[in-house]
Short mmCIF file of C-alpha atoms in Angstrom, two decimals:
data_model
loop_
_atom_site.label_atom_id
_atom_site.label_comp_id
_atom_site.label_asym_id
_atom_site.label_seq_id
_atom_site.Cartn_x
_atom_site.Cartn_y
_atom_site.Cartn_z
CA UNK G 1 -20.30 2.66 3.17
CA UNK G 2 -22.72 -0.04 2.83
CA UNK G 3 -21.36 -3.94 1.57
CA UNK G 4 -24.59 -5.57 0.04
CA UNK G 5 -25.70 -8.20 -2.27
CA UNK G 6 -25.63 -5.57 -4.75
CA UNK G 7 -21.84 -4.74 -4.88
CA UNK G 8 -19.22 -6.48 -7.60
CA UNK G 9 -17.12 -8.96 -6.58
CA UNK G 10 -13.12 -7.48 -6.50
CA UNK G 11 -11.45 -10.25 -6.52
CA UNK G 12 -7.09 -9.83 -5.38
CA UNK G 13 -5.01 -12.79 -6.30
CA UNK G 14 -2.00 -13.18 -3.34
CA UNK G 15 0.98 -15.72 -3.77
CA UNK G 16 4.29 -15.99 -1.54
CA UNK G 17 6.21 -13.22 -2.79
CA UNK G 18 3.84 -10.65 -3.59
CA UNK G 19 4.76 -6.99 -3.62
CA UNK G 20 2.82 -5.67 -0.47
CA UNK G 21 2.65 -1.73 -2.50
CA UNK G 22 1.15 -3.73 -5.89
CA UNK G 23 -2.01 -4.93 -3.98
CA UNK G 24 -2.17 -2.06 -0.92
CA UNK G 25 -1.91 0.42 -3.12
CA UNK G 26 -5.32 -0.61 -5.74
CA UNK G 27 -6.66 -2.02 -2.35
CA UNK G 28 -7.05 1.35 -0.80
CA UNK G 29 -8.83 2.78 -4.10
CA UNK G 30 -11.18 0.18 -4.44
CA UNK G 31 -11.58 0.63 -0.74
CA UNK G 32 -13.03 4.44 -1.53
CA UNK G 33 -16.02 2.94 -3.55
CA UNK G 34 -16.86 0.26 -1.44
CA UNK G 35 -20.70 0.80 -2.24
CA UNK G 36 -19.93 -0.72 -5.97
CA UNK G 37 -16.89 -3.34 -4.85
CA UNK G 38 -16.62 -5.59 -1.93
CA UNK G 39 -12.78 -6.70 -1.75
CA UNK G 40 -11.97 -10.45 -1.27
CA UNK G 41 -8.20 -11.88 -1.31
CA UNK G 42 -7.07 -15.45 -2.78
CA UNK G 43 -4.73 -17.64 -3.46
CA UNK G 44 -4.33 -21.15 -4.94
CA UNK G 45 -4.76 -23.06 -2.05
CA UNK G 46 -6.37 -20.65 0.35
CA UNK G 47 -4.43 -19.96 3.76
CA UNK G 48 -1.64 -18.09 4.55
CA UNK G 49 0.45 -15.91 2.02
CA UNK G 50 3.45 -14.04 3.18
CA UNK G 51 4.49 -11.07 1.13
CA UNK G 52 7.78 -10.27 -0.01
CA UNK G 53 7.90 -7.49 2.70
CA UNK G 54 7.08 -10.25 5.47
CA UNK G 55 3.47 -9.54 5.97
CA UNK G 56 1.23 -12.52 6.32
CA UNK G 57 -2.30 -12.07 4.79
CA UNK G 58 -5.02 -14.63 4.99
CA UNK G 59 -6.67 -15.99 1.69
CA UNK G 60 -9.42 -18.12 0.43
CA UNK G 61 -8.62 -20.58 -2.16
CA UNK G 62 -8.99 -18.96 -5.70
CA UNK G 63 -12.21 -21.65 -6.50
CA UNK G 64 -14.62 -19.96 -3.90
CA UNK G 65 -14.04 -16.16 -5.69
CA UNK G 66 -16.97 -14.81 -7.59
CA UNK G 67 -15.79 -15.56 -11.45
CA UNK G 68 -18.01 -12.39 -12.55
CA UNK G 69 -16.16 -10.05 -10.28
CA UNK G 70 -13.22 -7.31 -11.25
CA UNK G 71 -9.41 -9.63 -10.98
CA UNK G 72 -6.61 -8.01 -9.81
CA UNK G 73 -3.11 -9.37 -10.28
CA UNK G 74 -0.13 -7.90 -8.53
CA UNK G 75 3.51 -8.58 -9.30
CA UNK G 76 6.46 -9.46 -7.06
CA UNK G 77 9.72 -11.69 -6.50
CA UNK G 78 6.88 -14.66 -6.38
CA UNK G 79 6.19 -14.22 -9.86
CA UNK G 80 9.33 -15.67 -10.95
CA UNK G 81 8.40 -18.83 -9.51
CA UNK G 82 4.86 -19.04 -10.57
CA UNK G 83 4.86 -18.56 -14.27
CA UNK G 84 6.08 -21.88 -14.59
CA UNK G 85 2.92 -23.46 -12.20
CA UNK G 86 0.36 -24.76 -14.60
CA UNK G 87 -2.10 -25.16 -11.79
CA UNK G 88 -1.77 -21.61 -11.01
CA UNK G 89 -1.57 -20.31 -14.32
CA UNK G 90 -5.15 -22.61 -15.45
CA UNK G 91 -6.85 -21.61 -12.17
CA UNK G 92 -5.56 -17.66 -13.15
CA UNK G 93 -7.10 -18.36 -16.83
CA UNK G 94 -10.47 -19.58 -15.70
CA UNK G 95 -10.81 -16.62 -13.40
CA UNK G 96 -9.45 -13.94 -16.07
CA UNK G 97 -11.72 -15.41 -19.11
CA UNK G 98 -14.67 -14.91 -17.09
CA UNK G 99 -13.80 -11.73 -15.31
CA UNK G 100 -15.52 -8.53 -16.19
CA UNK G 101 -11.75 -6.57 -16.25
CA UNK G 102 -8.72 -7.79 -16.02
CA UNK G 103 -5.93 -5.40 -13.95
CA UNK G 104 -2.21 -6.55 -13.39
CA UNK G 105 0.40 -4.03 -11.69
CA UNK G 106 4.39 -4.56 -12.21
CA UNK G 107 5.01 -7.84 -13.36
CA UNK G 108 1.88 -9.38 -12.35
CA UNK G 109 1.33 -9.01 -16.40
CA UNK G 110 4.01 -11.88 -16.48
CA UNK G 111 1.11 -13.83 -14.98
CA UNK G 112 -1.77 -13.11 -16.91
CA UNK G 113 0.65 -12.89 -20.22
CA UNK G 114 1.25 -16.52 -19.65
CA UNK G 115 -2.28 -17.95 -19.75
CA UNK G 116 -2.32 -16.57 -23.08
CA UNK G 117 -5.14 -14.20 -22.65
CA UNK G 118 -2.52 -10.74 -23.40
CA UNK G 119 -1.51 -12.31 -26.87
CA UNK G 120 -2.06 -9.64 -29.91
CA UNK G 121 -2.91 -6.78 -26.91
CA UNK G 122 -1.26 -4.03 -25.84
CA UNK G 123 -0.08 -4.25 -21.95
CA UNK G 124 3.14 -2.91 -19.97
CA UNK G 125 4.31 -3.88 -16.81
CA UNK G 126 7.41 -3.04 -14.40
CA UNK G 127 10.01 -1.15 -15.87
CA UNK G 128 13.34 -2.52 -14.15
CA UNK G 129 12.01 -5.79 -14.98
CA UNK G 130 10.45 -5.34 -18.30
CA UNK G 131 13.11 -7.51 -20.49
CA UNK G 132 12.37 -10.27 -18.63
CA UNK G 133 8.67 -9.88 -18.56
CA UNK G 134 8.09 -9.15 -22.24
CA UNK G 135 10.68 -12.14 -22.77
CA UNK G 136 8.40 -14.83 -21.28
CA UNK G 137 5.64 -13.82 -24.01
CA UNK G 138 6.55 -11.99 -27.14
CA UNK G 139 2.98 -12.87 -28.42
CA UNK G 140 2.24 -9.34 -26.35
CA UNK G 141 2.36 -6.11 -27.85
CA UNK G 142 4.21 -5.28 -25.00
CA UNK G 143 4.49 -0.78 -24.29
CA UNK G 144 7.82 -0.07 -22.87
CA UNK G 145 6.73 3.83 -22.13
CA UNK G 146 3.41 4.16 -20.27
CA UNK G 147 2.15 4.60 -16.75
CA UNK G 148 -0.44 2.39 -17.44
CA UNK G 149 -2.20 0.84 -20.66
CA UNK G 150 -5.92 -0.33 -21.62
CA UNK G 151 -6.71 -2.46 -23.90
CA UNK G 152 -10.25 -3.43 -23.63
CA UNK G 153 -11.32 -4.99 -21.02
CA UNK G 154 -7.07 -5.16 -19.42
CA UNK G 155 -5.64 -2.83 -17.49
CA UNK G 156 -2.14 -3.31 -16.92
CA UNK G 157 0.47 -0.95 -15.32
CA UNK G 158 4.15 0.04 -14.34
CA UNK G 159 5.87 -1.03 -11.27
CA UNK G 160 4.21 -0.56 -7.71
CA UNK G 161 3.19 2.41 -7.23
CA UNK G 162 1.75 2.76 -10.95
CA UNK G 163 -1.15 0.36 -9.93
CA UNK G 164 -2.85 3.49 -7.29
CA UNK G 165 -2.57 5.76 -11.10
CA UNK G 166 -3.82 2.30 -12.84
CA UNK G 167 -6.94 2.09 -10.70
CA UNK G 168 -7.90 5.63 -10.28
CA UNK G 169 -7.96 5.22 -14.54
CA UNK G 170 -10.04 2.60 -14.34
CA UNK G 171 -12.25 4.03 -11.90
CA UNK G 172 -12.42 7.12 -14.13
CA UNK G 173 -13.38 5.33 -16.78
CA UNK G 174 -16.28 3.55 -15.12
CA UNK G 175 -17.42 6.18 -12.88
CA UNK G 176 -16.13 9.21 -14.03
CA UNK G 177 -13.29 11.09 -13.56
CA UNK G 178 -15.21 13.37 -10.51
CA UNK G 179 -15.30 9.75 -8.62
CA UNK G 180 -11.79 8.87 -8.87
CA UNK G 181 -10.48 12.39 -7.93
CA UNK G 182 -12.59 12.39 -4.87
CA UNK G 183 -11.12 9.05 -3.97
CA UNK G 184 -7.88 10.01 -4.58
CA UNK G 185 -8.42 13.33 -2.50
CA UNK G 186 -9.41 11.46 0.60
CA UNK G 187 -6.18 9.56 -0.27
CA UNK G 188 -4.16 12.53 0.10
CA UNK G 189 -2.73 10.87 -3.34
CA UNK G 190 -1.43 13.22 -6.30
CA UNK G 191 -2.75 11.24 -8.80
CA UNK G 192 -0.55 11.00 -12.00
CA UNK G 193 -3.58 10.75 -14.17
CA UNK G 194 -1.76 10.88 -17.60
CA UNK G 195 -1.14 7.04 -18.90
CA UNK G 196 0.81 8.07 -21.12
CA UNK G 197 3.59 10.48 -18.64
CA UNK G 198 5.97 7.56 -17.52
CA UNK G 199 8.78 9.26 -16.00
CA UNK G 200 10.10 5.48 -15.22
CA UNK G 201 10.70 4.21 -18.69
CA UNK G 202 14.16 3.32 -19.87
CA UNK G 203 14.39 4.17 -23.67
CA UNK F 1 18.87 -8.40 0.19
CA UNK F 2 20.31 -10.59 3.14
CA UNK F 3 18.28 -10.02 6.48
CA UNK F 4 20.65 -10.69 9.76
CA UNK F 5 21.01 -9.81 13.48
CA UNK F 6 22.49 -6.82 12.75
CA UNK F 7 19.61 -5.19 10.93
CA UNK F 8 17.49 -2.81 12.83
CA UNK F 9 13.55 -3.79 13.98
CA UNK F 10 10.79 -1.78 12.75
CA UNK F 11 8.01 -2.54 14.00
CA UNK F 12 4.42 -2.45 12.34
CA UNK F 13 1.45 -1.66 14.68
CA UNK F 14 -1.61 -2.70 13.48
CA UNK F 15 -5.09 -3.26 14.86
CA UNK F 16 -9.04 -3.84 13.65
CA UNK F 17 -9.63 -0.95 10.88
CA UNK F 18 -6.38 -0.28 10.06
CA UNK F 19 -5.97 1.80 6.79
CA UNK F 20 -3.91 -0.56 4.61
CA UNK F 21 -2.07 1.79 2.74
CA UNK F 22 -0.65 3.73 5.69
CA UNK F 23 1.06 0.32 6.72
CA UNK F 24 1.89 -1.04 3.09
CA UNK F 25 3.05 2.45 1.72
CA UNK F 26 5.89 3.15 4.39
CA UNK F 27 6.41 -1.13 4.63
CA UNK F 28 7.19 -0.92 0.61
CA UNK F 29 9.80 1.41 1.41
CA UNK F 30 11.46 -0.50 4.41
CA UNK F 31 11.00 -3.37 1.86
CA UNK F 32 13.45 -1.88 -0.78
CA UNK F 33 16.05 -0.72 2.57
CA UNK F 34 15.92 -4.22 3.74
CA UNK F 35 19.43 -4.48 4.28
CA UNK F 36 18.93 -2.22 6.75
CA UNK F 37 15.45 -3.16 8.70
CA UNK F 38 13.48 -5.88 8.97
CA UNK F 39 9.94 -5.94 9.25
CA UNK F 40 7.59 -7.45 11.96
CA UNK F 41 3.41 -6.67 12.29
CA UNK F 42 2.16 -6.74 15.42
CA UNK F 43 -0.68 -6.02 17.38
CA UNK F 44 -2.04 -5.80 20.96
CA UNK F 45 -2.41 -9.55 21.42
CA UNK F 46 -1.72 -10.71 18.33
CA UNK F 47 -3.35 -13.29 15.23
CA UNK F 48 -5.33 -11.75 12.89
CA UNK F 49 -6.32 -8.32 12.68
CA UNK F 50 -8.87 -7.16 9.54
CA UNK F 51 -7.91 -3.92 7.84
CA UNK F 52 -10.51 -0.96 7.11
CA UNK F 53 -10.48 -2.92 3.34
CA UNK F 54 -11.47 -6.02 4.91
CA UNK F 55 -7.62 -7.64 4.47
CA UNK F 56 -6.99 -10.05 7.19
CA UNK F 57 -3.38 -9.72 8.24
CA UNK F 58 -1.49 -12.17 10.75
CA UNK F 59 0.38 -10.43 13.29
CA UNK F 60 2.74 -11.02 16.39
CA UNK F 61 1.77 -9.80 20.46
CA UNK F 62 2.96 -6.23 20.49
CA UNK F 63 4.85 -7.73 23.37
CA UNK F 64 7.15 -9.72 21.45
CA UNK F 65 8.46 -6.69 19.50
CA UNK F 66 12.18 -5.47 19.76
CA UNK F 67 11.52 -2.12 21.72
CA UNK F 68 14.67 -0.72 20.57
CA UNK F 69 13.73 -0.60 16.70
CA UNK F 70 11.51 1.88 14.72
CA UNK F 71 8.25 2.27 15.73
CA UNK F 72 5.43 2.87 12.95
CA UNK F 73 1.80 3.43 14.12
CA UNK F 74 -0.74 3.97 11.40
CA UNK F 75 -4.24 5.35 10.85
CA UNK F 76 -7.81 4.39 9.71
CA UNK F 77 -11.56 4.06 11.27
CA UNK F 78 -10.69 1.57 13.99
CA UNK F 79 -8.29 4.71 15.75
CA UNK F 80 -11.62 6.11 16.63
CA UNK F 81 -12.13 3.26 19.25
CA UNK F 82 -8.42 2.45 20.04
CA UNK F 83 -7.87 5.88 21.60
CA UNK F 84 -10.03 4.62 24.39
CA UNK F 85 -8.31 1.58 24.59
CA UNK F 86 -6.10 2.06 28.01
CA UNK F 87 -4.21 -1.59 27.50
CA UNK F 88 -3.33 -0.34 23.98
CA UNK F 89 -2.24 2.96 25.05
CA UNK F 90 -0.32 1.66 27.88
CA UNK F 91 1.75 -0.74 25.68
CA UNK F 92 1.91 1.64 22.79
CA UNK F 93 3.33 3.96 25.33
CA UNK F 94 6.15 1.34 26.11
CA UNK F 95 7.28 0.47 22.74
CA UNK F 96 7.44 4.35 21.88
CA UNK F 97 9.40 5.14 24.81
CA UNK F 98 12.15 3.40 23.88
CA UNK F 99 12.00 3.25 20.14
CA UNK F 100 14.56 4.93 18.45
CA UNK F 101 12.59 6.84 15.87
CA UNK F 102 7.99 6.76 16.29
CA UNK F 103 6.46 7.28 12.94
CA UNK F 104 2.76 7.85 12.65
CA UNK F 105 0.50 8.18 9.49
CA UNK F 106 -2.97 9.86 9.02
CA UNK F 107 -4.89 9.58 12.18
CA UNK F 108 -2.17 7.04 14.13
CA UNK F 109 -1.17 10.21 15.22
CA UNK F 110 -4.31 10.65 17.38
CA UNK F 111 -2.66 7.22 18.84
CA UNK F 112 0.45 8.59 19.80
CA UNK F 113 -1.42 11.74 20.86
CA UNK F 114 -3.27 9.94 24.03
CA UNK F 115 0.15 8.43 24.74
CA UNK F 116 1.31 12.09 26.08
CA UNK F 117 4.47 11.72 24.46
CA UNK F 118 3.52 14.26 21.63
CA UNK F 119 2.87 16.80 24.09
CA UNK F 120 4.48 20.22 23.49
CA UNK F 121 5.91 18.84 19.86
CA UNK F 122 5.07 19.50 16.46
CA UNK F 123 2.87 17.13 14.69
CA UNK F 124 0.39 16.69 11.95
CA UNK F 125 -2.37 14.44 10.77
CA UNK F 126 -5.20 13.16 8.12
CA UNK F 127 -6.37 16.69 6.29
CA UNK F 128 -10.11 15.56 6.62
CA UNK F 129 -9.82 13.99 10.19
CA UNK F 130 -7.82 16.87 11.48
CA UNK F 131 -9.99 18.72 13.86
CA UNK F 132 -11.54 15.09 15.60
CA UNK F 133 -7.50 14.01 16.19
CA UNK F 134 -6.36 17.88 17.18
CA UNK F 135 -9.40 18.23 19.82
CA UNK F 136 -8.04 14.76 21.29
CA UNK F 137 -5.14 16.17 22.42
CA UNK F 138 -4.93 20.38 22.87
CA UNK F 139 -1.68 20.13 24.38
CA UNK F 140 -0.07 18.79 20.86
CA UNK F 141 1.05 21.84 18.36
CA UNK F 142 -0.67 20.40 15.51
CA UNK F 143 0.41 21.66 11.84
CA UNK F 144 -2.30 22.15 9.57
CA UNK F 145 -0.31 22.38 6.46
CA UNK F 146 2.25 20.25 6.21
CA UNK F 147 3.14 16.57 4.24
CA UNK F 148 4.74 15.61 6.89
CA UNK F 149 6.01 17.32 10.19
CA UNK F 150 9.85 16.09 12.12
CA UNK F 151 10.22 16.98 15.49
CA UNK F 152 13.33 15.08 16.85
CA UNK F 153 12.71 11.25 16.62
CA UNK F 154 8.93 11.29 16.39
CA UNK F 155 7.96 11.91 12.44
CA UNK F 156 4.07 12.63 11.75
CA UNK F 157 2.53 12.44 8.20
CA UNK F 158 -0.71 13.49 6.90
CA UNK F 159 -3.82 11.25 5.39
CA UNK F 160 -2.95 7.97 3.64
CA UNK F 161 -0.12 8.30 0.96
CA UNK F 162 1.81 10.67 2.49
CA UNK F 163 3.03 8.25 4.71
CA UNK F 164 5.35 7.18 1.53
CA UNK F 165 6.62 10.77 1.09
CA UNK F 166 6.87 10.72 4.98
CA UNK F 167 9.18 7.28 5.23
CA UNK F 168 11.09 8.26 2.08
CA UNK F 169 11.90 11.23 3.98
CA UNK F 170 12.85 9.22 6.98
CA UNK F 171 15.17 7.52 4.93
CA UNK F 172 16.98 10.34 3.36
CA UNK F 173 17.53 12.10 6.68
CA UNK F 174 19.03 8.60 8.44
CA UNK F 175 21.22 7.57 4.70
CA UNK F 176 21.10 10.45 2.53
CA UNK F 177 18.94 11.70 -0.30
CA UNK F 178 20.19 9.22 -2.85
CA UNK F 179 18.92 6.05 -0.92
CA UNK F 180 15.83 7.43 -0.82
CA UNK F 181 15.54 8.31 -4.34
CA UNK F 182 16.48 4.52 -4.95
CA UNK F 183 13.91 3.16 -3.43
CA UNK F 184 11.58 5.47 -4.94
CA UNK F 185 12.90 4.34 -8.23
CA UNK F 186 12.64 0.96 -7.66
CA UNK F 187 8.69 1.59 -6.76
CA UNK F 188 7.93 3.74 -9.70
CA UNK F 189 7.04 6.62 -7.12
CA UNK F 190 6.95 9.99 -7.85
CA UNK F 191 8.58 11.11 -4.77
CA UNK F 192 6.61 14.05 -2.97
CA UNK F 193 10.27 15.43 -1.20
CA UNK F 194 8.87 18.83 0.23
CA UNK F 195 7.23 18.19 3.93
CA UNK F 196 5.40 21.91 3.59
CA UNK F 197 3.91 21.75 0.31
CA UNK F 198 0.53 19.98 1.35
CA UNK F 199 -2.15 19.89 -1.79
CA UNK F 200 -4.22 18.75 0.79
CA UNK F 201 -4.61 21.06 3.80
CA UNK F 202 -7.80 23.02 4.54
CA UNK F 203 -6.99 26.58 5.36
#
């Protein structure tokens, strides 16, 4: 498919210790409408990121991505770490307060909850690790049962493999529902399209 | 998890126009077994290779891989050159040889195909790339419906996701059922467990 001028800018924040499935997985959706987004990976400093499955994936630094663009934020061991970097964390806000959406999968919400922006909105994130993620911000209205939640402009899922259900939502929602089944079909991914059907939550 | 000399090698083939989530899918499952493997990403003379979604991935020489481990060779456009590729073949050919289990996803079976060591098994492949991969090699028995297809050591998955079905599978026939369930669990992944019911075969 064609990569012009004319596509949005999808913009996939990487750190050490990033969960290889959280980014892969919304990765090869966007990847299925390439004529609207052209994917571009970052990270603080730019370089080298190593996942927490050992793969190695080359970044630009997070000043050089298109502010306009779509921001993706995957979760991870890493994340543990990070909340506490206020570089990070500032260079996350000025990229999410300008962004046209916001997405987080697992406890990448744990990221974005800490600049502040999630306060007073409704957002879930990884279900094993959902006391300690709705912990570090209990400003959030935080979902305990749902695949995946909206709330405006922020997407925010479950664990891992809730991000591929995440994005084919938010594809739906932009582009219709006939566009995100088609890119799920040449997936070969049943897509869980119900937000609401969370078969992982602990009540 | 801790990650010693007595874990097993499974090794990650990649190349230019790979299809990211038939290597991250299957690596997120290793990930969560990673007691038990541990994960390298190579390619035919390594550095970085750039996925089908324009990830840039740093890999090892696919000579400095542990030819004894697992063997995973996945899909995506840039199979369409690679099959042509004698060096590739060649040392694909090697490290399959003596691997202890090959797995290939979507059209990384057409990989394995010009290898010759699929010859007289059972196999399958990408739904919408089927014919192109089955007229590369006659002298496979491809399956047209099927998740994922077992014949001995060599497992073959269809387009894309079901590589995670496929590996999960993997998993519960080398440490039991339960295992794999875990790590489905742990990934929020609605776990696809039947290799012949395929949503996505054209009959």
């Amino acid at each position: 498919m064609p990569r012009d001028a004319n596509t949005t800018a999808f913009n996939v924040i990487l750190f050490d210790g990033f969960e290889s499935l959280d980014v892969f997985g919304p990765v090869e959706v966007i990847g299925q409408v390439s004529d609207i987004y052209r994917l571009g990976f970052y990270s603080l400093h730019g370089g080298i990121v190593t996942s927490a499955q050992d793969a190695r994936v080359d970044t630009y630094p997070m000043t050089d991505a298109d502010p306009d663009g779509v921001l993706l934020v995957p979760g991870g061991p890493g994340t543990r770490l990070l909340i506490d970097d206020a570089t990070f964390i500032n260079q996350l806000l000025g990229l999410a307060k300008q962004a046209s959406f916001v997405l987080t999968v697992c406890t990448g919400a744990a990221l974005l909850a800490r600049t502040g922006l999630l306060d007073d909105h409704r957002a879930t994130t990884n279900k094993l690790a959902f006391d300690w993620v709705a912990s570090t911000r209990p400003q959030v209205d935080w979902i305990r049962q749902a695949r995946w939640v909206r709330d405006d402009i922020i997407y925010t899922s479950s664990g891992v493999s809730a991000g591929i259900d995440m994005v084919l939502g938010f594809i739906a929602s932009q582009y219709g529902t006939a566009t995100a089944q088609q890119a799920a079909y040449h997936m070969e991914y049943v897509w869980n399209t119900n937000p609401y059907q969370d078969p992982f939550a602990l009540t």
